[in-house]
Amino acid sequence: MVDLLLFTFLLIRAAVAASCVDGNTIQFRVGNCTIRSPNEPEVQSWGAEVALNNERTICMVPSTVLNDTFLTTTSLCQSSEQLKVHQVDMTPAQCASRRGGPVSADKFKGVPLSNLVQNPGWTLLNNTIEDAVEVSMQLSRQAITTTVGLITKGQNSAASHLGLATDSSILKVLKGQGLIVARSFGLNVGSQSVQSPRGGSLVLGGYDQGSVANPFLHEFPIPQNDRLQDRHCPLQVELTGLTLEIKMANASETESRDIFSKSTGITVCVEPYDNLFRLPSETLSALLGYVNQTTEQRTHLVPVTEYADELVNLEPGLVYRRSSGEFNAALRFTINDKMTVEVPFHELQRPLRGLDSNGAAVLNTSYNELQIFGDPAPGNAPVLGKAFLSQVYLFVDYDAGKFYMAPLNSEAGAVLPVATGTCPSGGLTATEKGLIALGAVLGALVLAILAWAIYRWRRRRNPRINGTEAQAMDHSPGNATSGAQNRSVVGTGQFPSRNRSREMQDTLSQNSAAGADSGFAIGHAPFGHLSRQSVETGRSYESPPHRPTHTGIV
């Protein structure tokens, strides 16, 4: 009994421990993705490739706008109203690439909208949530089933959102299933520059050590109120300086021009879903003035309709004709008066890129584009998007209530994941105690049933042997001795019957020794020895270090 209960405890303890393993992370490749599906146009987009229901693969963009994951649907590419973006009519193929491979809503099981968590980042952008479905998502090597929202109309988004906001449902599901230990993620967005493109990575439950050039010196709190003006934003920093580093004509000297420098700074949002810098109107006007001064002639920004016949620009920046000259400058950001990030020329400016009529990514080298949104920041909430993140590694730990930025290793190779958080230790949890109590009760019940079954089996055999057959052996001529021997053999180890005669009891007692030499007696094989096996977990990692010496971004 004790051995069985011990064995039950070990099994339950091992099962519970297996649900949480230190070192668990989930990793994605992030970058340009191409999706090919039968009888559909080829999709060329950007993000992480995710398989749905083991069938359809789509391209999803990490987003701190939403807590839930939202999928784009085919209805976004059907009506003429939905095919119009930035005053330009798209083809269905252009729309499919812009949306990252939209899905058919009828392919999924519908669920109540109440299954979604709150998504203030969506409603603040004047969007509506009309449908929710249950979907199986293949996240790297792990599959989870979760509830997602469906984007059925609207132009205030592009590809599907992989929801990684403060109450991310995906991070909660992964942690609840022991697939990650902490609600955290690390992001290397890579580079979308034409001169030096590179892919990136997304790590759920930790970060990529290979992408971090220097330790995480800069730590930022995640605010309780994660609303910035009219935008949902959990990752907020203070921008205290913005400077243009302009290369002069001889290319051996640079000139610094402050666009603004404020001791109090302005609060800006760090958001990987956006591509471009989105600046307040005053800062944007000052920057445009310097752009005009640094090109060979006064720059005239061109509207999207001027080049719409050749390509669709998904997120228009500051576009001007290449004949106006090159904007040969870098942009340096000062964050919280302690961290500086310089976005180099090749990240800040590039030839105009968009989608041709077939949905393929193309360049129009007759134009240059600065990675700065052409209009003031929507909702008056400034944003540092992928152009900024091309120079820094972002690590977010919601369990710790903090996020970190560090210099990015632009030559990062294979992902070297580091998990954050540790599994519960130091005593049994309430769940473990409940499971072990249940196991003990079930173990005792099994033993009781087994003992009762053995007892009944033996009782059934006694009347047959000690009754008619025994009498036949006693009264058969010439078989008195043989009958006595048989009775003693059969009787060995059996429970006596209440109506057994005194003579039979005496005979059985006298011949009990004979049964020891018989092969007919019931025997019991001993239980095997149960060895204790410890459950060894993998190496755990704490949150990244904060104050070691480093070079690069300061």
Coordinates of C-alpha atoms in Angstrom, one line a residue:
M1 CA 0.0 0.0 0.0
V2 CA 2.7 2.5 1.0
D3 CA 4.8 1.6 -2.1
L4 CA 1.7 2.1 -4.4
L5 CA 1.0 5.5 -2.8
L6 CA 4.6 6.5 -3.2
F7 CA 4.6 5.4 -6.8
T8 CA 1.3 7.4 -7.4
F9 CA 3.0 10.5 -5.8
L10 CA 6.0 10.2 -8.0
L11 CA 3.9 9.9 -11.1
I12 CA 1.8 12.9 -10.2
R13 CA 4.8 15.0 -9.2
A14 CA 6.5 14.1 -12.5
A15 CA 3.4 15.0 -14.5
V16 CA 3.0 18.4 -12.8
A17 CA 6.8 19.1 -13.1
A18 CA 6.7 18.2 -16.8
S19 CA 4.1 21.0 -17.3
C20 CA 6.7 23.6 -16.4
V21 CA 10.3 23.3 -17.6
D22 CA 12.9 26.0 -17.0
G23 CA 14.4 27.0 -20.3
N24 CA 11.3 26.7 -22.5
T25 CA 11.0 29.2 -25.3
I26 CA 9.2 29.4 -28.7
Q27 CA 11.1 31.0 -31.5
F28 CA 10.1 32.4 -34.9
R29 CA 12.0 33.8 -37.9
V30 CA 10.9 37.3 -38.6
G31 CA 11.3 39.0 -42.0
N32 CA 10.1 38.9 -45.6
C33 CA 7.7 36.0 -46.0
T34 CA 6.3 34.5 -49.2
I35 CA 3.1 32.4 -49.1
R36 CA 1.9 30.3 -51.9
S37 CA -1.6 28.7 -51.9
P38 CA -3.4 26.8 -54.7
N39 CA -5.5 28.9 -57.0
E40 CA -4.5 32.1 -55.1
P41 CA -2.1 34.9 -55.9
E42 CA 1.4 34.7 -54.3
V43 CA 1.6 36.7 -51.1
Q44 CA 4.7 38.8 -50.4
S45 CA 4.5 40.3 -46.9
W46 CA 6.6 40.8 -43.7
G47 CA 6.3 39.2 -40.3
A48 CA 6.4 35.6 -38.8
E49 CA 4.9 32.7 -40.7
V50 CA 2.2 30.9 -38.7
A51 CA 0.2 27.8 -39.7
L52 CA -3.5 27.7 -38.9
N53 CA -5.4 24.4 -38.3
N54 CA -2.5 22.6 -40.0
E55 CA -3.7 23.9 -43.3
R56 CA -3.3 27.6 -44.1
T57 CA -0.1 29.6 -43.5
I58 CA -0.3 33.3 -43.0
C59 CA 2.2 36.1 -42.2
M60 CA 1.6 37.8 -38.8
V61 CA 3.2 41.0 -37.4
P62 CA 4.1 41.2 -33.7
S63 CA 1.8 43.8 -32.2
T64 CA 1.5 45.4 -28.8
V65 CA -1.7 47.1 -30.0
L66 CA -3.8 44.1 -29.2
N67 CA -4.1 41.5 -26.4
D68 CA -5.8 39.0 -28.7
T69 CA -4.5 37.9 -32.0
F70 CA -6.5 39.3 -34.9
L71 CA -6.6 37.7 -38.4
T72 CA -7.3 39.5 -41.7
T73 CA -10.1 38.0 -43.7
T74 CA -10.8 37.7 -47.5
S75 CA -13.7 40.1 -47.1
L76 CA -11.1 42.9 -46.8
C77 CA -10.2 42.3 -50.5
Q78 CA -13.6 42.0 -52.2
S79 CA -15.4 45.3 -52.3
S80 CA -14.2 48.4 -54.1
E81 CA -14.4 50.3 -50.8
Q82 CA -12.1 47.8 -49.1
L83 CA -9.7 47.8 -52.1
K84 CA -9.0 51.5 -51.8
V85 CA -6.1 52.6 -49.6
H86 CA -4.5 56.1 -49.4
Q87 CA -6.8 57.2 -52.3
V88 CA -5.4 54.5 -54.5
D89 CA -7.3 51.5 -55.9
M90 CA -5.6 48.2 -55.3
T91 CA -5.9 44.9 -57.2
P92 CA -7.0 41.8 -55.2
A93 CA -3.4 40.5 -55.4
Q94 CA -2.0 43.7 -53.9
C95 CA -4.6 43.6 -51.2
A96 CA -3.7 39.9 -50.4
S97 CA 0.0 40.8 -49.9
R98 CA -0.9 43.9 -47.9
R99 CA -3.0 41.7 -45.6
G100 CA -0.4 39.0 -45.2
G101 CA -2.5 36.3 -46.7
P102 CA -6.2 36.8 -45.6
V103 CA -8.2 33.8 -44.4
S104 CA -11.8 32.7 -45.1
A105 CA -13.9 33.3 -42.0
D106 CA -16.1 30.2 -42.7
K107 CA -13.1 27.9 -42.3
F108 CA -13.2 28.3 -38.5
K109 CA -15.5 27.5 -35.7
G110 CA -17.3 30.6 -34.4
V111 CA -17.3 31.5 -30.7
P112 CA -18.9 34.3 -28.7
L113 CA -17.2 37.6 -28.7
S114 CA -17.1 37.4 -25.0
N115 CA -14.3 34.8 -25.3
L116 CA -11.9 37.7 -26.3
V117 CA -10.2 39.8 -23.7
Q118 CA -10.4 43.6 -23.8
N119 CA -8.6 45.2 -26.8
P120 CA -8.7 48.9 -26.2
G121 CA -6.0 49.4 -28.8
W122 CA -8.4 48.3 -31.5
T123 CA -11.4 50.3 -30.5
L124 CA -9.3 53.5 -30.0
L125 CA -8.5 53.3 -33.7
N126 CA -12.2 53.5 -34.6
N127 CA -12.3 49.8 -35.5
T128 CA -15.0 47.4 -34.6
I129 CA -14.8 43.7 -33.5
E130 CA -17.6 41.7 -35.1
D131 CA -16.4 38.0 -35.1
A132 CA -14.4 35.7 -33.0
V133 CA -13.3 32.1 -33.9
E134 CA -11.4 29.2 -32.3
V135 CA -8.3 28.3 -34.1
S136 CA -5.3 26.0 -33.8
M137 CA -2.1 27.9 -34.3
Q138 CA 1.3 26.3 -35.0
L139 CA 3.8 28.4 -33.1
S140 CA 7.2 27.1 -34.2
R141 CA 7.0 23.4 -33.0
Q142 CA 4.1 23.9 -30.6
A143 CA 0.4 23.9 -31.4
I144 CA -2.1 25.7 -29.2
T145 CA -5.8 26.3 -29.5
T146 CA -7.0 29.8 -28.8
T147 CA -9.6 32.4 -29.5
V148 CA -8.8 35.0 -32.1
G149 CA -10.7 38.0 -33.6
L150 CA -11.4 38.4 -37.3
I151 CA -10.8 41.7 -39.1
T152 CA -13.6 42.0 -41.6
K153 CA -13.5 45.7 -42.6
G154 CA -11.5 48.8 -42.1
Q155 CA -8.2 50.3 -43.3
N156 CA -6.5 51.1 -40.0
S157 CA -4.4 47.9 -40.1
A158 CA -2.4 45.9 -42.7
A159 CA -1.4 42.3 -41.9
S160 CA -2.7 40.1 -39.1
H161 CA -1.8 41.0 -35.6
L162 CA 0.1 38.6 -33.4
G163 CA -1.2 40.1 -30.1
L164 CA 1.5 40.7 -27.6
A165 CA 0.1 43.5 -25.5
T166 CA 0.0 43.6 -21.7
D167 CA -2.7 40.9 -21.3
S168 CA -1.7 38.9 -24.4
S169 CA -3.9 35.8 -24.6
I170 CA -1.3 33.9 -26.5
L171 CA 1.4 34.5 -23.8
K172 CA -1.1 33.5 -21.1
V173 CA -2.1 30.2 -22.9
L174 CA 1.6 29.3 -23.5
K175 CA 2.5 30.0 -19.9
G176 CA -0.6 28.1 -18.6
Q177 CA 0.4 25.0 -20.6
G178 CA 4.0 25.2 -19.4
L179 CA 5.4 25.9 -22.9
I180 CA 7.0 29.1 -21.6
V181 CA 7.7 30.1 -18.0
A182 CA 7.2 33.9 -18.1
R183 CA 4.9 36.2 -20.1
S184 CA 7.8 37.8 -22.0
F185 CA 9.1 38.2 -25.5
G186 CA 12.2 39.4 -27.3
L187 CA 12.2 40.9 -30.7
N188 CA 14.8 41.6 -33.4
V189 CA 13.0 43.1 -36.3
G190 CA 15.9 42.9 -38.6
S191 CA 16.2 45.5 -41.3
Q192 CA 14.1 46.4 -44.3
S193 CA 16.7 48.6 -45.9
V194 CA 17.7 48.1 -49.5
Q195 CA 21.4 48.5 -48.9
S196 CA 21.7 46.2 -45.9
P197 CA 18.6 44.0 -45.5
R198 CA 18.6 41.3 -42.8
G199 CA 16.1 39.0 -41.1
G200 CA 15.2 39.0 -37.5
S201 CA 13.7 36.8 -34.8
L202 CA 10.9 36.6 -32.2
V203 CA 11.3 34.6 -29.0
L204 CA 8.3 34.0 -26.8
G205 CA 9.1 33.4 -23.1
G206 CA 12.6 35.0 -23.3
Y207 CA 15.0 36.7 -25.6
D208 CA 17.8 35.9 -28.1
Q209 CA 21.2 36.4 -26.5
G210 CA 22.8 36.3 -30.0
S211 CA 21.0 39.5 -31.0
V212 CA 22.1 41.5 -28.1
A213 CA 25.4 43.3 -28.8
N214 CA 25.8 44.6 -25.2
P215 CA 23.9 44.0 -21.9
F216 CA 20.5 45.4 -21.2
L217 CA 21.6 48.7 -19.6
H218 CA 18.3 50.5 -20.2
E219 CA 15.3 49.4 -18.2
F220 CA 11.8 51.0 -18.5
P221 CA 8.7 50.4 -16.5
I222 CA 5.5 49.3 -18.1
P223 CA 2.9 51.9 -17.0
Q224 CA -0.3 51.0 -15.2
N225 CA -2.2 53.2 -17.6
D226 CA -1.0 52.0 -21.0
R227 CA -2.9 54.6 -22.9
L228 CA -0.9 57.3 -24.7
Q229 CA -3.2 60.1 -25.9
D230 CA -5.7 58.3 -28.2
R231 CA -3.6 55.2 -28.6
H232 CA -3.1 52.0 -26.6
C233 CA 0.6 51.7 -25.9
P234 CA 2.2 49.5 -23.2
L235 CA 5.8 50.4 -24.2
Q236 CA 6.4 54.1 -23.5
V237 CA 9.6 56.1 -23.3
E238 CA 10.5 59.8 -23.0
L239 CA 12.1 61.3 -26.1
T240 CA 14.4 64.0 -24.7
G241 CA 16.3 64.8 -27.9
L242 CA 16.2 64.4 -31.7
T243 CA 19.2 65.4 -33.8
L244 CA 20.1 65.2 -37.5
E245 CA 23.6 64.2 -38.2
I246 CA 24.2 65.6 -41.7
K247 CA 27.1 64.6 -43.8
M248 CA 28.5 67.6 -45.6
A249 CA 29.4 67.7 -49.3
N250 CA 33.1 66.6 -48.7
A251 CA 31.8 63.6 -46.8
S252 CA 34.5 64.0 -44.1
E253 CA 32.5 66.2 -41.8
T254 CA 29.1 66.1 -40.2
E255 CA 26.9 68.8 -38.9
S256 CA 24.5 68.3 -36.1
R257 CA 21.2 70.1 -36.1
D258 CA 18.8 69.7 -33.1
I259 CA 15.2 69.2 -34.2
F260 CA 14.3 69.5 -30.6
S261 CA 15.9 69.1 -27.2
K262 CA 13.7 69.2 -24.1
S263 CA 14.6 68.3 -20.5
T264 CA 11.1 67.0 -19.9
G265 CA 10.8 65.4 -23.3
I266 CA 7.8 64.0 -25.0
T267 CA 6.3 60.5 -24.4
V268 CA 6.5 58.3 -27.4
C269 CA 5.3 54.7 -28.1
V270 CA 7.6 51.9 -29.2
E271 CA 5.5 49.8 -31.5
P272 CA 6.8 47.0 -33.8
Y273 CA 3.6 46.8 -35.8
D274 CA 4.3 50.3 -37.4
N275 CA 7.1 50.7 -39.9
L276 CA 7.8 54.4 -39.8
F277 CA 8.6 57.2 -37.3
R278 CA 5.3 59.0 -36.5
L279 CA 6.1 62.5 -35.2
P280 CA 4.1 65.3 -33.6
S281 CA 3.1 68.0 -36.0
E282 CA 5.6 70.6 -34.6
T283 CA 8.5 68.1 -34.7
L284 CA 7.5 66.9 -38.2
S285 CA 7.5 70.5 -39.5
A286 CA 10.9 71.2 -38.1
L287 CA 12.3 68.0 -39.7
L288 CA 10.8 68.9 -43.1
G289 CA 12.6 72.2 -42.9
Y290 CA 15.9 70.5 -42.5
V291 CA 15.1 68.1 -45.3
N292 CA 14.6 71.0 -47.7
Q293 CA 17.8 72.6 -46.6
T294 CA 20.0 69.5 -47.0
T295 CA 19.0 68.5 -50.5
E296 CA 20.4 70.1 -53.6
Q297 CA 17.2 72.0 -54.3
R298 CA 14.1 72.7 -52.4
T299 CA 12.4 69.3 -52.0
H300 CA 8.8 68.9 -53.2
L301 CA 7.1 65.9 -51.6
V302 CA 5.1 64.0 -54.1
P303 CA 1.6 62.4 -53.4
V304 CA 0.9 58.7 -53.6
T305 CA -1.2 59.2 -56.7
E306 CA 1.9 60.3 -58.7
Y307 CA 3.4 56.8 -58.7
A308 CA 0.2 54.7 -58.1
D309 CA 0.2 53.2 -61.6
E310 CA 3.5 51.4 -60.9
L311 CA 3.1 50.4 -57.2
V312 CA 1.0 50.8 -54.1
N313 CA 2.8 52.3 -51.1
L314 CA 1.5 50.5 -48.0
E315 CA 2.7 53.1 -45.4
P316 CA 3.7 56.3 -47.2
G317 CA 6.6 58.1 -45.8
L318 CA 8.2 61.3 -47.1
V319 CA 8.6 60.7 -50.8
Y320 CA 10.5 63.0 -53.1
R321 CA 12.0 62.7 -56.6
R322 CA 15.5 61.4 -56.6
S323 CA 16.5 64.2 -58.9
S324 CA 16.1 66.5 -55.9
G325 CA 19.2 65.0 -54.4
E326 CA 20.1 62.7 -51.5
F327 CA 19.1 63.2 -47.9
N328 CA 22.5 62.2 -46.6
A329 CA 21.9 62.2 -42.9
A330 CA 21.4 60.0 -39.8
L331 CA 18.8 60.6 -37.1
R332 CA 19.9 60.4 -33.5
F333 CA 17.4 59.8 -30.7
T334 CA 18.0 60.5 -27.0
I335 CA 15.8 58.4 -24.7
N336 CA 15.2 59.4 -21.1
D337 CA 18.4 61.5 -21.2
K338 CA 20.5 58.4 -20.9
M339 CA 20.2 56.2 -24.0
T340 CA 21.1 57.3 -27.5
V341 CA 20.1 55.5 -30.7
E342 CA 21.4 56.5 -34.1
V343 CA 19.5 55.4 -37.2
P344 CA 21.9 55.4 -40.1
F345 CA 21.4 56.9 -43.5
H346 CA 20.6 53.6 -45.2
E347 CA 17.8 52.9 -42.7
L348 CA 16.4 56.3 -42.8
Q349 CA 16.2 56.7 -46.6
R350 CA 15.7 54.1 -49.3
P351 CA 14.4 53.9 -52.9
L352 CA 10.6 53.9 -53.0
R353 CA 9.2 50.4 -52.4
G354 CA 5.7 49.0 -52.8
L355 CA 3.6 46.3 -54.4
D356 CA 3.0 45.9 -58.2
S357 CA -0.3 44.8 -59.6
N358 CA 0.6 41.2 -59.0
G359 CA 1.2 41.8 -55.3
A360 CA 5.0 41.4 -55.7
A361 CA 7.4 43.7 -53.8
V362 CA 9.2 46.1 -56.2
L363 CA 11.3 49.3 -56.2
N364 CA 10.9 52.5 -58.1
T365 CA 14.3 54.1 -58.1
S366 CA 13.0 57.4 -59.5
Y367 CA 11.9 58.3 -56.0
N368 CA 13.4 58.3 -52.6
E369 CA 11.5 57.8 -49.4
L370 CA 12.3 58.8 -45.8
Q371 CA 11.0 56.4 -43.2
I372 CA 9.0 59.1 -41.5
F373 CA 5.2 59.1 -41.8
G374 CA 4.0 62.0 -44.0
D375 CA 1.3 63.1 -41.6
P376 CA 1.4 64.0 -37.9
A377 CA 1.1 61.1 -35.6
P378 CA -2.5 59.8 -35.4
G379 CA -4.1 60.6 -32.1
N380 CA -1.1 62.9 -31.4
A381 CA 0.7 59.8 -30.1
P382 CA 4.3 59.7 -31.5
V383 CA 5.6 56.3 -32.5
L384 CA 9.0 54.7 -32.9
G385 CA 8.5 51.8 -35.3
K386 CA 10.6 49.2 -37.1
A387 CA 13.0 51.8 -38.5
F388 CA 13.9 52.7 -34.9
L389 CA 13.9 49.1 -33.8
S390 CA 16.3 48.1 -36.6
Q391 CA 19.1 49.4 -34.3
V392 CA 17.9 48.1 -30.9
Y393 CA 16.9 44.7 -29.4
L394 CA 13.6 44.9 -27.6
F395 CA 12.9 42.6 -24.6
V396 CA 9.5 42.8 -22.8
D397 CA 8.7 41.0 -19.5
Y398 CA 5.1 41.6 -18.4
D399 CA 5.5 39.4 -15.4
A400 CA 8.2 41.7 -14.1
G401 CA 6.4 44.9 -15.3
K402 CA 9.4 46.1 -17.3
F403 CA 10.9 46.2 -20.7
Y404 CA 14.5 46.6 -21.9
M405 CA 16.3 47.9 -24.9
A406 CA 19.9 47.1 -25.8
P407 CA 22.3 47.7 -28.8
L408 CA 21.4 45.2 -31.6
N409 CA 24.0 42.8 -33.0
S410 CA 23.4 43.3 -36.7
E411 CA 25.5 40.2 -37.5
A412 CA 23.4 37.8 -35.3
G413 CA 23.2 34.3 -36.7
A414 CA 21.3 31.4 -35.2
V415 CA 19.0 32.3 -32.4
L416 CA 20.5 31.6 -28.9
P417 CA 17.3 31.6 -26.8
V418 CA 17.5 32.6 -23.1
A419 CA 14.3 31.8 -21.1
T420 CA 13.2 34.2 -18.3
G421 CA 11.4 33.3 -15.2
T422 CA 11.6 30.1 -13.1
C423 CA 9.2 27.2 -12.4
P424 CA 7.4 27.2 -9.0
S425 CA 9.6 25.5 -6.3
G426 CA 9.9 25.1 -2.6
G427 CA 6.9 23.0 -1.7
L428 CA 3.7 21.7 -3.3
T429 CA 1.2 23.9 -5.0
A430 CA -2.5 23.7 -4.2
T431 CA -3.0 21.9 -7.5
E432 CA -0.3 19.3 -6.7
K433 CA -1.7 18.7 -3.2
G434 CA -5.1 18.1 -4.7
L435 CA -3.8 15.7 -7.3
I436 CA -1.8 13.8 -4.8
A437 CA -4.8 13.5 -2.4
L438 CA -6.9 12.2 -5.3
G439 CA -4.2 9.7 -6.3
A440 CA -4.1 8.4 -2.7
V441 CA -7.8 7.9 -2.6
L442 CA -7.8 6.2 -6.0
G443 CA -4.9 4.0 -5.0
A444 CA -6.6 2.8 -1.8
L445 CA -9.8 2.1 -3.8
V446 CA -7.8 0.0 -6.3
L447 CA -6.2 -2.0 -3.5
A448 CA -9.6 -2.6 -1.8
I449 CA -11.2 -3.8 -5.0
L450 CA -8.2 -6.1 -5.6
A451 CA -8.4 -7.6 -2.1
W452 CA -12.2 -8.1 -2.4
A453 CA -11.8 -9.8 -5.8
I454 CA -9.2 -12.2 -4.5
Y455 CA -11.4 -13.0 -1.5
R456 CA -14.4 -13.7 -3.7
W457 CA -12.3 -15.9 -6.0
R458 CA -11.1 -18.1 -3.2
R459 CA -14.6 -18.4 -1.6
R460 CA -16.0 -19.6 -4.9
R461 CA -13.4 -22.3 -5.1
N462 CA -13.9 -23.6 -1.5
P463 CA -17.4 -25.0 -1.7
R464 CA -16.6 -26.9 -4.9
I465 CA -13.5 -28.6 -3.5
N466 CA -14.6 -29.1 0.1
G467 CA -18.1 -30.3 -0.8
T468 CA -19.1 -32.9 -3.4
E469 CA -15.6 -33.6 -4.9
A470 CA -14.1 -34.0 -1.4
Q471 CA -16.8 -36.5 -0.5
A472 CA -16.3 -38.5 -3.7
M473 CA -12.6 -38.8 -2.9
D474 CA -13.2 -39.9 0.7
H475 CA -15.6 -42.7 -0.2
S476 CA -13.9 -44.1 -3.4
P477 CA -12.6 -47.6 -2.7
G478 CA -8.8 -47.8 -2.4
N479 CA -8.4 -44.0 -2.5
A480 CA -8.5 -43.0 1.2
T481 CA -4.9 -42.0 1.3
S482 CA -5.0 -40.4 -2.0
G483 CA -8.1 -38.5 -1.1
A484 CA -6.5 -37.2 2.1
Q485 CA -3.5 -36.1 0.2
N486 CA -5.6 -34.3 -2.4
R487 CA -7.7 -32.6 0.3
S488 CA -4.5 -31.4 2.0
V489 CA -3.1 -30.1 -1.2
V490 CA -6.2 -28.3 -2.3
G491 CA -6.9 -27.0 1.1
T492 CA -3.6 -25.3 1.6
G493 CA -4.0 -21.6 1.7
Q494 CA -7.8 -21.7 1.3
F495 CA -10.3 -20.0 3.6
P496 CA -12.2 -22.7 5.6
S497 CA -16.0 -23.0 5.0
R498 CA -18.3 -22.5 7.9
N499 CA -20.2 -25.8 7.3
R500 CA -17.0 -27.9 7.0
S501 CA -17.1 -31.0 9.1
R502 CA -14.8 -31.4 12.1
E503 CA -13.3 -34.5 10.5
M504 CA -12.3 -32.6 7.4
Q505 CA -10.8 -29.8 9.4
D506 CA -8.7 -32.4 11.4
T507 CA -7.6 -34.1 8.2
L508 CA -6.6 -30.8 6.7
S509 CA -4.6 -29.8 9.8
Q510 CA -2.8 -33.2 9.8
N511 CA -1.8 -32.9 6.2
S512 CA -0.9 -29.2 5.9
A513 CA 2.7 -30.1 5.5
A514 CA 1.9 -32.2 2.4
G515 CA 0.6 -29.1 0.6
A516 CA 3.9 -27.3 0.9
D517 CA 5.4 -29.8 -1.6
S518 CA 2.6 -29.5 -4.1
G519 CA 2.6 -27.3 -7.1
F520 CA -1.2 -26.6 -6.8
A521 CA -1.1 -24.1 -4.0
I522 CA -1.9 -20.5 -4.8
G523 CA 1.2 -18.3 -4.7
H524 CA 1.8 -14.5 -4.7
A525 CA 4.6 -12.9 -6.8
P526 CA 6.4 -10.1 -4.9
F527 CA 6.0 -6.6 -6.1
G528 CA 9.0 -5.2 -7.9
H529 CA 11.1 -2.6 -6.1
L530 CA 10.0 0.9 -6.9
S531 CA 13.0 3.2 -7.3
R532 CA 12.6 7.0 -6.7
Q533 CA 13.4 9.1 -9.8
S534 CA 14.0 12.8 -9.5
V535 CA 12.7 15.1 -12.2
E536 CA 15.5 17.3 -13.3
T537 CA 14.6 20.6 -14.9
G538 CA 16.6 22.6 -17.4
R539 CA 18.7 25.6 -16.6
S540 CA 16.8 28.6 -15.5
Y541 CA 17.5 32.2 -16.3
E542 CA 16.7 35.3 -14.4
S543 CA 15.9 38.7 -16.0
P544 CA 18.8 40.1 -18.0
P545 CA 21.5 42.0 -16.2
H546 CA 21.1 45.7 -15.9
R547 CA 24.4 47.5 -15.2
P548 CA 27.5 45.9 -16.9
T549 CA 29.8 48.0 -18.9
H550 CA 29.1 48.2 -22.7
T551 CA 30.0 50.0 -25.8
G552 CA 27.9 51.1 -28.8
I553 CA 24.5 52.6 -27.9
V554 CA 24.8 54.6 -24.7

